[in-house]
Amino acid sequence: MAEIPKAQGSDPMNWDDRFKNNETPWERPGLHPAITHWIEAGEFQAGESGIIPGCGRAPELFRLASLGVHMTGIDLSQTAIDWQNQHLESSGLTAKLQTANVLKYQPDTRLDFVSEQTFLCAIPPNLRESYEAAAHRWLKPGGRFYALFMQKDERGGPPYGCSLNAMHQLFPASRWIWPEESAFTAHPHPRLDGKPELAGILIRK
Ligand SMILES: C[S@@+](CC[C@H](N)C(=O)[O-])C[C@H]1O[C@@H](n2cnc3c(N)ncnc32)[C@H](O)[C@@H]1O
């Protein structure tokens, strides 16, 4: 597996500094509208287990925990994990939080779902295959991968673009059941020049 680059100073990959300096343009003003839609559609059940890889300060973690889901949040940034801990505590909720490299994480038992939100587009593309392998290994057969694929034409990143063509190669049909393309919903990002994220659910085979 490729190593995570060591980031320094104002490097956009220095996630902990970015949280400390509030340089976090990927953060939406509230819950992601796709997650709200999936919650309202009854996608998540109390007693299920889910993970948000690279959870940062995503409010989805405690919203899903509030439904009685056993949530895990993993992030390299101690600042983000401390923030999540404080919010869980003040909401009287619990979740498993770990300051760790997502790509090396292994849960004790297989999970029902992965909620992917601006993690795949944040990691260098040469780490993507390790992420797909991790998500596949974490999930039970039939487990759900809630994808929010960032659409972007410009080269470079983060965020790095996640075109559907590239995603079909990364999450191959031999390992994942894909929805019809028409089932994906575009959600423009209010703080990233309206770049759309395509929301859809992949099922682990
Ligand atoms: C663009 S932010 C998204 C944060 C959060 N998912 C959200 O939507 O607000 C990317 C996050 O991934 C974390 N991250 C990047 N590489 C990681 C890795 N290899 N292991 C764990 N966390 C990582 C960063 O610290 C950061 O919190």
PDB file of C-alpha atoms and ligand atoms in Angstrom:
ATOM      1  CA  MET A   1       0.000   0.000   0.000  1.00  0.00           C
ATOM      2  CA  ALA A   2       1.306   3.476  -0.862  1.00  0.00           C
ATOM      3  CA  GLU A   3       2.332   5.593   2.127  1.00  0.00           C
ATOM      4  CA  ILE A   4       0.371   8.691   3.185  1.00  0.00           C
ATOM      5  CA  PRO A   5       2.428  11.770   2.248  1.00  0.00           C
ATOM      6  CA  LYS A   6       3.788  13.641   5.281  1.00  0.00           C
ATOM      7  CA  ALA A   7       2.312  17.120   5.006  1.00  0.00           C
ATOM      8  CA  GLN A   8       3.851  20.280   6.439  1.00  0.00           C
ATOM      9  CA  GLY A   9       2.918  23.931   6.971  1.00  0.00           C
ATOM     10  CA  SER A  10       0.175  25.248   4.700  1.00  0.00           C
ATOM     11  CA  ASP A  11       0.103  22.027   2.680  1.00  0.00           C
ATOM     12  CA  PRO A  12      -3.587  21.285   1.889  1.00  0.00           C
ATOM     13  CA  MET A  13      -2.918  17.718   3.042  1.00  0.00           C
ATOM     14  CA  ASN A  14      -2.031  18.947   6.531  1.00  0.00           C
ATOM     15  CA  TRP A  15      -5.522  18.221   7.778  1.00  0.00           C
ATOM     16  CA  ASP A  16      -4.913  18.883  11.448  1.00  0.00           C
ATOM     17  CA  ASP A  17      -3.647  22.424  10.717  1.00  0.00           C
ATOM     18  CA  ARG A  18      -6.619  23.014   8.464  1.00  0.00           C
ATOM     19  CA  PHE A  19      -9.026  22.178  11.293  1.00  0.00           C
ATOM     20  CA  LYS A  20      -7.024  24.303  13.744  1.00  0.00           C
ATOM     21  CA  ASN A  21      -7.145  27.258  11.296  1.00  0.00           C
ATOM     22  CA  ASN A  22     -10.749  26.616  10.232  1.00  0.00           C
ATOM     23  CA  GLU A  23      -9.632  26.256   6.597  1.00  0.00           C
ATOM     24  CA  THR A  24     -12.328  23.699   5.893  1.00  0.00           C
ATOM     25  CA  PRO A  25     -14.242  24.679   2.720  1.00  0.00           C
ATOM     26  CA  TRP A  26     -15.545  21.118   2.290  1.00  0.00           C
ATOM     27  CA  GLU A  27     -17.793  21.568   5.354  1.00  0.00           C
ATOM     28  CA  ARG A  28     -21.429  22.168   4.481  1.00  0.00           C
ATOM     29  CA  PRO A  29     -23.565  24.409   6.714  1.00  0.00           C
ATOM     30  CA  GLY A  30     -25.496  21.422   8.085  1.00  0.00           C
ATOM     31  CA  LEU A  31     -26.192  17.793   7.320  1.00  0.00           C
ATOM     32  CA  HIS A  32     -25.499  16.717   3.764  1.00  0.00           C
ATOM     33  CA  PRO A  33     -28.869  16.822   1.919  1.00  0.00           C
ATOM     34  CA  ALA A  34     -28.284  13.295   0.601  1.00  0.00           C
ATOM     35  CA  ILE A  35     -27.872  11.961   4.153  1.00  0.00           C
ATOM     36  CA  THR A  36     -31.034  13.788   5.209  1.00  0.00           C
ATOM     37  CA  HIS A  37     -32.833  12.185   2.268  1.00  0.00           C
ATOM     38  CA  TRP A  38     -31.486   8.717   3.117  1.00  0.00           C
ATOM     39  CA  ILE A  39     -32.460   9.142   6.785  1.00  0.00           C
ATOM     40  CA  GLU A  40     -35.988  10.180   5.784  1.00  0.00           C
ATOM     41  CA  ALA A  41     -36.153   7.226   3.385  1.00  0.00           C
ATOM     42  CA  GLY A  42     -35.464   4.888   6.345  1.00  0.00           C
ATOM     43  CA  GLU A  43     -32.050   3.737   5.120  1.00  0.00           C
ATOM     44  CA  PHE A  44     -30.474   3.519   8.599  1.00  0.00           C
ATOM     45  CA  GLN A  45     -31.774   1.279  11.369  1.00  0.00           C
ATOM     46  CA  ALA A  46     -31.074   1.363  15.122  1.00  0.00           C
ATOM     47  CA  GLY A  47     -28.637  -1.400  16.006  1.00  0.00           C
ATOM     48  CA  GLU A  48     -26.827  -1.276  12.665  1.00  0.00           C
ATOM     49  CA  SER A  49     -23.127  -0.464  12.476  1.00  0.00           C
ATOM     50  CA  GLY A  50     -21.646   2.216  10.258  1.00  0.00           C
ATOM     51  CA  ILE A  51     -18.403   4.046   9.679  1.00  0.00           C
ATOM     52  CA  ILE A  52     -17.466   7.492   8.433  1.00  0.00           C
ATOM     53  CA  PRO A  53     -13.888   7.265   7.138  1.00  0.00           C
ATOM     54  CA  GLY A  54     -12.069  10.591   7.467  1.00  0.00           C
ATOM     55  CA  CYS A  55     -14.985  11.883   9.547  1.00  0.00           C
ATOM     56  CA  GLY A  56     -13.434  15.281  10.245  1.00  0.00           C
ATOM     57  CA  ARG A  57     -16.096  17.414  11.925  1.00  0.00           C
ATOM     58  CA  ALA A  58     -18.944  15.930   9.880  1.00  0.00           C
ATOM     59  CA  PRO A  59     -22.226  16.322  11.819  1.00  0.00           C
ATOM     60  CA  GLU A  60     -23.484  13.137  10.140  1.00  0.00           C
ATOM     61  CA  LEU A  61     -21.593  11.125  12.762  1.00  0.00           C
ATOM     62  CA  PHE A  62     -23.712  12.218  15.706  1.00  0.00           C
ATOM     63  CA  ARG A  63     -26.904  12.428  13.617  1.00  0.00           C
ATOM     64  CA  LEU A  64     -26.539   8.762  12.685  1.00  0.00           C
ATOM     65  CA  ALA A  65     -25.534   7.908  16.290  1.00  0.00           C
ATOM     66  CA  SER A  66     -28.724   9.666  17.432  1.00  0.00           C
ATOM     67  CA  LEU A  67     -30.712   7.100  15.413  1.00  0.00           C
ATOM     68  CA  GLY A  68     -29.207   4.322  17.533  1.00  0.00           C
ATOM     69  CA  VAL A  69     -26.663   3.288  14.892  1.00  0.00           C
ATOM     70  CA  HIS A  70     -23.313   2.075  16.290  1.00  0.00           C
ATOM     71  CA  MET A  71     -21.096   4.605  14.565  1.00  0.00           C
ATOM     72  CA  THR A  72     -17.343   4.603  14.091  1.00  0.00           C
ATOM     73  CA  GLY A  73     -15.424   7.708  13.051  1.00  0.00           C
ATOM     74  CA  ILE A  74     -11.791   7.528  11.980  1.00  0.00           C
ATOM     75  CA  ASP A  75      -9.556  10.467  11.210  1.00  0.00           C
ATOM     76  CA  LEU A  76      -5.854  11.309  11.112  1.00  0.00           C
ATOM     77  CA  SER A  77      -6.575  14.663  12.750  1.00  0.00           C
ATOM     78  CA  GLN A  78      -6.621  14.691  16.546  1.00  0.00           C
ATOM     79  CA  THR A  79      -8.301  18.120  16.425  1.00  0.00           C
ATOM     80  CA  ALA A  80     -11.215  16.683  14.420  1.00  0.00           C
ATOM     81  CA  ILE A  81     -11.530  13.638  16.680  1.00  0.00           C
ATOM     82  CA  ASP A  82     -11.504  15.867  19.798  1.00  0.00           C
ATOM     83  CA  TRP A  83     -14.263  17.964  18.203  1.00  0.00           C
ATOM     84  CA  GLN A  84     -16.361  14.864  17.495  1.00  0.00           C
ATOM     85  CA  ASN A  85     -15.822  13.626  21.072  1.00  0.00           C
ATOM     86  CA  GLN A  86     -16.986  16.951  22.523  1.00  0.00           C
ATOM     87  CA  HIS A  87     -20.100  17.013  20.343  1.00  0.00           C
ATOM     88  CA  LEU A  88     -21.013  13.456  21.175  1.00  0.00           C
ATOM     89  CA  GLU A  89     -20.546  14.105  24.884  1.00  0.00           C
ATOM     90  CA  SER A  90     -22.622  17.281  24.851  1.00  0.00           C
ATOM     91  CA  SER A  91     -25.370  15.433  22.962  1.00  0.00           C
ATOM     92  CA  GLY A  92     -25.245  12.484  25.394  1.00  0.00           C
ATOM     93  CA  LEU A  93     -24.387  10.134  22.519  1.00  0.00           C
ATOM     94  CA  THR A  94     -21.665   7.565  22.050  1.00  0.00           C
ATOM     95  CA  ALA A  95     -19.638   6.415  19.069  1.00  0.00           C
ATOM     96  CA  LYS A  96     -16.303   4.752  18.516  1.00  0.00           C
ATOM     97  CA  LEU A  97     -13.715   7.369  17.543  1.00  0.00           C
ATOM     98  CA  GLN A  98     -10.138   6.694  16.579  1.00  0.00           C
ATOM     99  CA  THR A  99      -7.253   8.886  15.511  1.00  0.00           C
ATOM    100  CA  ALA A 100      -5.842   6.570  12.866  1.00  0.00           C
ATOM    101  CA  ASN A 101      -5.125   5.966   9.206  1.00  0.00           C
ATOM    102  CA  VAL A 102      -8.395   4.834   7.600  1.00  0.00           C
ATOM    103  CA  LEU A 103      -6.539   2.676   5.109  1.00  0.00           C
ATOM    104  CA  LYS A 104      -5.081   0.529   7.887  1.00  0.00           C
ATOM    105  CA  TYR A 105      -8.230   0.379  10.016  1.00  0.00           C
ATOM    106  CA  GLN A 106      -9.891  -2.962  10.656  1.00  0.00           C
ATOM    107  CA  PRO A 107     -13.151  -3.239  12.647  1.00  0.00           C
ATOM    108  CA  ASP A 108     -13.622  -6.213  15.014  1.00  0.00           C
ATOM    109  CA  THR A 109     -16.758  -7.275  13.157  1.00  0.00           C
ATOM    110  CA  ARG A 110     -18.073  -6.466   9.702  1.00  0.00           C
ATOM    111  CA  LEU A 111     -20.190  -3.360   9.260  1.00  0.00           C
ATOM    112  CA  ASP A 112     -23.574  -2.627   7.692  1.00  0.00           C
ATOM    113  CA  PHE A 113     -22.549   0.560   5.909  1.00  0.00           C
ATOM    114  CA  VAL A 114     -19.867   3.063   4.987  1.00  0.00           C
ATOM    115  CA  SER A 115     -20.881   6.694   4.735  1.00  0.00           C
ATOM    116  CA  GLU A 116     -18.410   8.291   2.354  1.00  0.00           C
ATOM    117  CA  GLN A 117     -18.251  12.060   2.410  1.00  0.00           C
ATOM    118  CA  THR A 118     -15.360  14.013   0.873  1.00  0.00           C
ATOM    119  CA  PHE A 119     -12.846  11.363   1.933  1.00  0.00           C
ATOM    120  CA  LEU A 120     -12.314   9.676  -1.419  1.00  0.00           C
ATOM    121  CA  CYS A 121     -11.790  13.055  -3.099  1.00  0.00           C
ATOM    122  CA  ALA A 122      -9.409  14.110  -0.309  1.00  0.00           C
ATOM    123  CA  ILE A 123      -6.879  11.304  -0.556  1.00  0.00           C
ATOM    124  CA  PRO A 124      -4.222  11.203  -3.282  1.00  0.00           C
ATOM    125  CA  PRO A 125      -5.569   9.107  -6.190  1.00  0.00           C
ATOM    126  CA  ASN A 126      -2.750   6.556  -5.781  1.00  0.00           C
ATOM    127  CA  LEU A 127      -4.367   5.560  -2.450  1.00  0.00           C
ATOM    128  CA  ARG A 128      -7.818   4.970  -3.902  1.00  0.00           C
ATOM    129  CA  GLU A 129      -7.404   1.259  -4.504  1.00  0.00           C
ATOM    130  CA  SER A 130      -6.399   0.781  -0.856  1.00  0.00           C
ATOM    131  CA  TYR A 131      -9.572   2.609   0.159  1.00  0.00           C
ATOM    132  CA  GLU A 132     -11.798   0.458  -2.054  1.00  0.00           C
ATOM    133  CA  ALA A 133     -10.111  -2.644  -0.594  1.00  0.00           C
ATOM    134  CA  ALA A 134     -10.656  -1.350   2.959  1.00  0.00           C
ATOM    135  CA  ALA A 135     -14.342  -0.537   2.379  1.00  0.00           C
ATOM    136  CA  HIS A 136     -14.912  -3.969   0.831  1.00  0.00           C
ATOM    137  CA  ARG A 137     -13.144  -5.710   3.721  1.00  0.00           C
ATOM    138  CA  TRP A 138     -15.095  -3.748   6.384  1.00  0.00           C
ATOM    139  CA  LEU A 139     -18.551  -4.452   4.962  1.00  0.00           C
ATOM    140  CA  LYS A 140     -20.748  -7.500   5.324  1.00  0.00           C
ATOM    141  CA  PRO A 141     -21.921  -9.003   2.034  1.00  0.00           C
ATOM    142  CA  GLY A 142     -24.944  -6.855   1.185  1.00  0.00           C
ATOM    143  CA  GLY A 143     -23.460  -3.918   3.111  1.00  0.00           C
ATOM    144  CA  ARG A 144     -24.070  -0.428   1.739  1.00  0.00           C
ATOM    145  CA  PHE A 145     -21.560   2.151   0.554  1.00  0.00           C
ATOM    146  CA  TYR A 146     -23.222   5.580   0.590  1.00  0.00           C
ATOM    147  CA  ALA A 147     -21.242   7.364  -2.087  1.00  0.00           C
ATOM    148  CA  LEU A 148     -20.957  11.093  -2.624  1.00  0.00           C
ATOM    149  CA  PHE A 149     -18.706  11.257  -5.659  1.00  0.00           C
ATOM    150  CA  MET A 150     -17.173  14.717  -6.177  1.00  0.00           C
ATOM    151  CA  GLN A 151     -17.433  15.867  -9.809  1.00  0.00           C
ATOM    152  CA  LYS A 152     -14.671  18.147 -10.975  1.00  0.00           C
ATOM    153  CA  ASP A 153     -13.004  18.779 -14.334  1.00  0.00           C
ATOM    154  CA  GLU A 154      -9.814  20.525 -13.173  1.00  0.00           C
ATOM    155  CA  ARG A 155      -6.781  18.395 -12.509  1.00  0.00           C
ATOM    156  CA  GLY A 156      -5.145  18.167  -9.103  1.00  0.00           C
ATOM    157  CA  GLY A 157      -6.573  18.418  -5.626  1.00  0.00           C
ATOM    158  CA  PRO A 158      -7.715  17.999  -2.981  1.00  0.00           C
ATOM    159  CA  PRO A 159     -10.489  17.707  -3.840  1.00  0.00           C
ATOM    160  CA  TYR A 160      -9.623  15.241  -6.601  1.00  0.00           C
ATOM    161  CA  GLY A 161     -12.400  14.529  -9.084  1.00  0.00           C
ATOM    162  CA  CYS A 162     -14.310  11.232  -8.904  1.00  0.00           C
ATOM    163  CA  SER A 163     -15.912  10.828 -12.341  1.00  0.00           C
ATOM    164  CA  LEU A 164     -18.410   7.980 -12.614  1.00  0.00           C
ATOM    165  CA  ASN A 165     -16.190   6.306 -15.218  1.00  0.00           C
ATOM    166  CA  ALA A 166     -13.238   6.321 -12.825  1.00  0.00           C
ATOM    167  CA  MET A 167     -15.497   5.133  -9.984  1.00  0.00           C
ATOM    168  CA  HIS A 168     -16.774   2.198 -12.053  1.00  0.00           C
ATOM    169  CA  GLN A 169     -13.166   1.112 -12.485  1.00  0.00           C
ATOM    170  CA  LEU A 170     -12.359   1.625  -8.805  1.00  0.00           C
ATOM    171  CA  PHE A 171     -15.497  -0.176  -7.531  1.00  0.00           C
ATOM    172  CA  PRO A 172     -15.730  -2.977 -10.108  1.00  0.00           C
ATOM    173  CA  ALA A 173     -18.967  -4.797 -10.869  1.00  0.00           C
ATOM    174  CA  SER A 174     -17.295  -8.043  -9.757  1.00  0.00           C
ATOM    175  CA  ARG A 175     -17.242  -6.679  -6.166  1.00  0.00           C
ATOM    176  CA  TRP A 176     -20.046  -4.070  -6.037  1.00  0.00           C
ATOM    177  CA  ILE A 177     -23.631  -3.801  -7.271  1.00  0.00           C
ATOM    178  CA  TRP A 178     -24.139  -0.414  -8.880  1.00  0.00           C
ATOM    179  CA  PRO A 179     -27.434   1.467  -9.119  1.00  0.00           C
ATOM    180  CA  GLU A 180     -28.592   2.751 -12.496  1.00  0.00           C
ATOM    181  CA  GLU A 181     -26.814   5.988 -13.389  1.00  0.00           C
ATOM    182  CA  SER A 182     -30.208   7.762 -13.273  1.00  0.00           C
ATOM    183  CA  ALA A 183     -30.460   6.840  -9.560  1.00  0.00           C
ATOM    184  CA  PHE A 184     -27.580   9.198  -8.734  1.00  0.00           C
ATOM    185  CA  THR A 185     -28.616  12.633  -7.481  1.00  0.00           C
ATOM    186  CA  ALA A 186     -26.378  15.677  -7.936  1.00  0.00           C
ATOM    187  CA  HIS A 187     -25.807  17.901  -4.908  1.00  0.00           C
ATOM    188  CA  PRO A 188     -23.881  21.088  -5.719  1.00  0.00           C
ATOM    189  CA  HIS A 189     -21.424  21.943  -2.959  1.00  0.00           C
ATOM    190  CA  PRO A 190     -22.264  25.421  -1.628  1.00  0.00           C
ATOM    191  CA  ARG A 191     -18.644  26.213  -0.692  1.00  0.00           C
ATOM    192  CA  LEU A 192     -16.691  24.471  -3.454  1.00  0.00           C
ATOM    193  CA  ASP A 193     -17.843  26.588  -6.420  1.00  0.00           C
ATOM    194  CA  GLY A 194     -21.018  24.518  -6.676  1.00  0.00           C
ATOM    195  CA  LYS A 195     -19.089  21.406  -7.674  1.00  0.00           C
ATOM    196  CA  PRO A 196     -21.671  18.620  -7.667  1.00  0.00           C
ATOM    197  CA  GLU A 197     -21.373  15.505  -5.572  1.00  0.00           C
ATOM    198  CA  LEU A 198     -23.213  12.511  -7.019  1.00  0.00           C
ATOM    199  CA  ALA A 199     -25.106  10.633  -4.320  1.00  0.00           C
ATOM    200  CA  GLY A 200     -25.820   6.954  -4.800  1.00  0.00           C
ATOM    201  CA  ILE A 201     -25.703   3.628  -2.980  1.00  0.00           C
ATOM    202  CA  LEU A 202     -23.358   0.793  -3.948  1.00  0.00           C
ATOM    203  CA  ILE A 203     -23.895  -2.664  -2.472  1.00  0.00           C
ATOM    204  CA  ARG A 204     -20.974  -4.866  -1.506  1.00  0.00           C
ATOM    205  CA  LYS A 205     -21.190  -8.275  -3.172  1.00  0.00           C
TER     206      LYS A 205
HETATM  207  C1  LIG B   1     -12.060  16.871   3.061  1.00  0.00           C
HETATM  208  S1  LIG B   1     -12.027  16.338   4.706  1.00  0.00           S
HETATM  209  C2  LIG B   1     -13.667  15.651   4.937  1.00  0.00           C
HETATM  210  C3  LIG B   1     -14.085  15.563   6.383  1.00  0.00           C
HETATM  211  C4  LIG B   1     -15.518  15.040   6.590  1.00  0.00           C
HETATM  212  N1  LIG B   1     -15.742  13.757   5.962  1.00  0.00           N
HETATM  213  C5  LIG B   1     -16.543  16.030   6.097  1.00  0.00           C
HETATM  214  O1  LIG B   1     -17.218  15.734   5.091  1.00  0.00           O
HETATM  215  O2  LIG B   1     -16.676  17.098   6.692  1.00  0.00           O
HETATM  216  C6  LIG B   1     -11.015  14.891   4.606  1.00  0.00           C
HETATM  217  C7  LIG B   1     -10.800  14.257   5.959  1.00  0.00           C
HETATM  218  O3  LIG B   1     -10.081  13.048   5.805  1.00  0.00           O
HETATM  219  C8  LIG B   1      -9.077  12.960   6.803  1.00  0.00           C
HETATM  220  N2  LIG B   1      -8.038  12.075   6.271  1.00  0.00           N
HETATM  221  C9  LIG B   1      -7.306  12.239   5.148  1.00  0.00           C
HETATM  222  N3  LIG B   1      -6.536  11.160   4.929  1.00  0.00           N
HETATM  223  C10 LIG B   1      -6.795  10.289   5.942  1.00  0.00           C
HETATM  224  C11 LIG B   1      -6.347   8.976   6.270  1.00  0.00           C
HETATM  225  N4  LIG B   1      -5.461   8.329   5.506  1.00  0.00           N
HETATM  226  N5  LIG B   1      -6.828   8.392   7.376  1.00  0.00           N
HETATM  227  C12 LIG B   1      -7.727   9.031   8.169  1.00  0.00           C
HETATM  228  N6  LIG B   1      -8.204  10.266   7.894  1.00  0.00           N
HETATM  229  C13 LIG B   1      -7.742  10.887   6.801  1.00  0.00           C
HETATM  230  C14 LIG B   1      -8.656  14.393   7.051  1.00  0.00           C
HETATM  231  O4  LIG B   1      -8.055  14.571   8.302  1.00  0.00           O
HETATM  232  C15 LIG B   1     -10.002  15.119   6.923  1.00  0.00           C
HETATM  233  O5  LIG B   1     -10.686  15.159   8.131  1.00  0.00           O
END
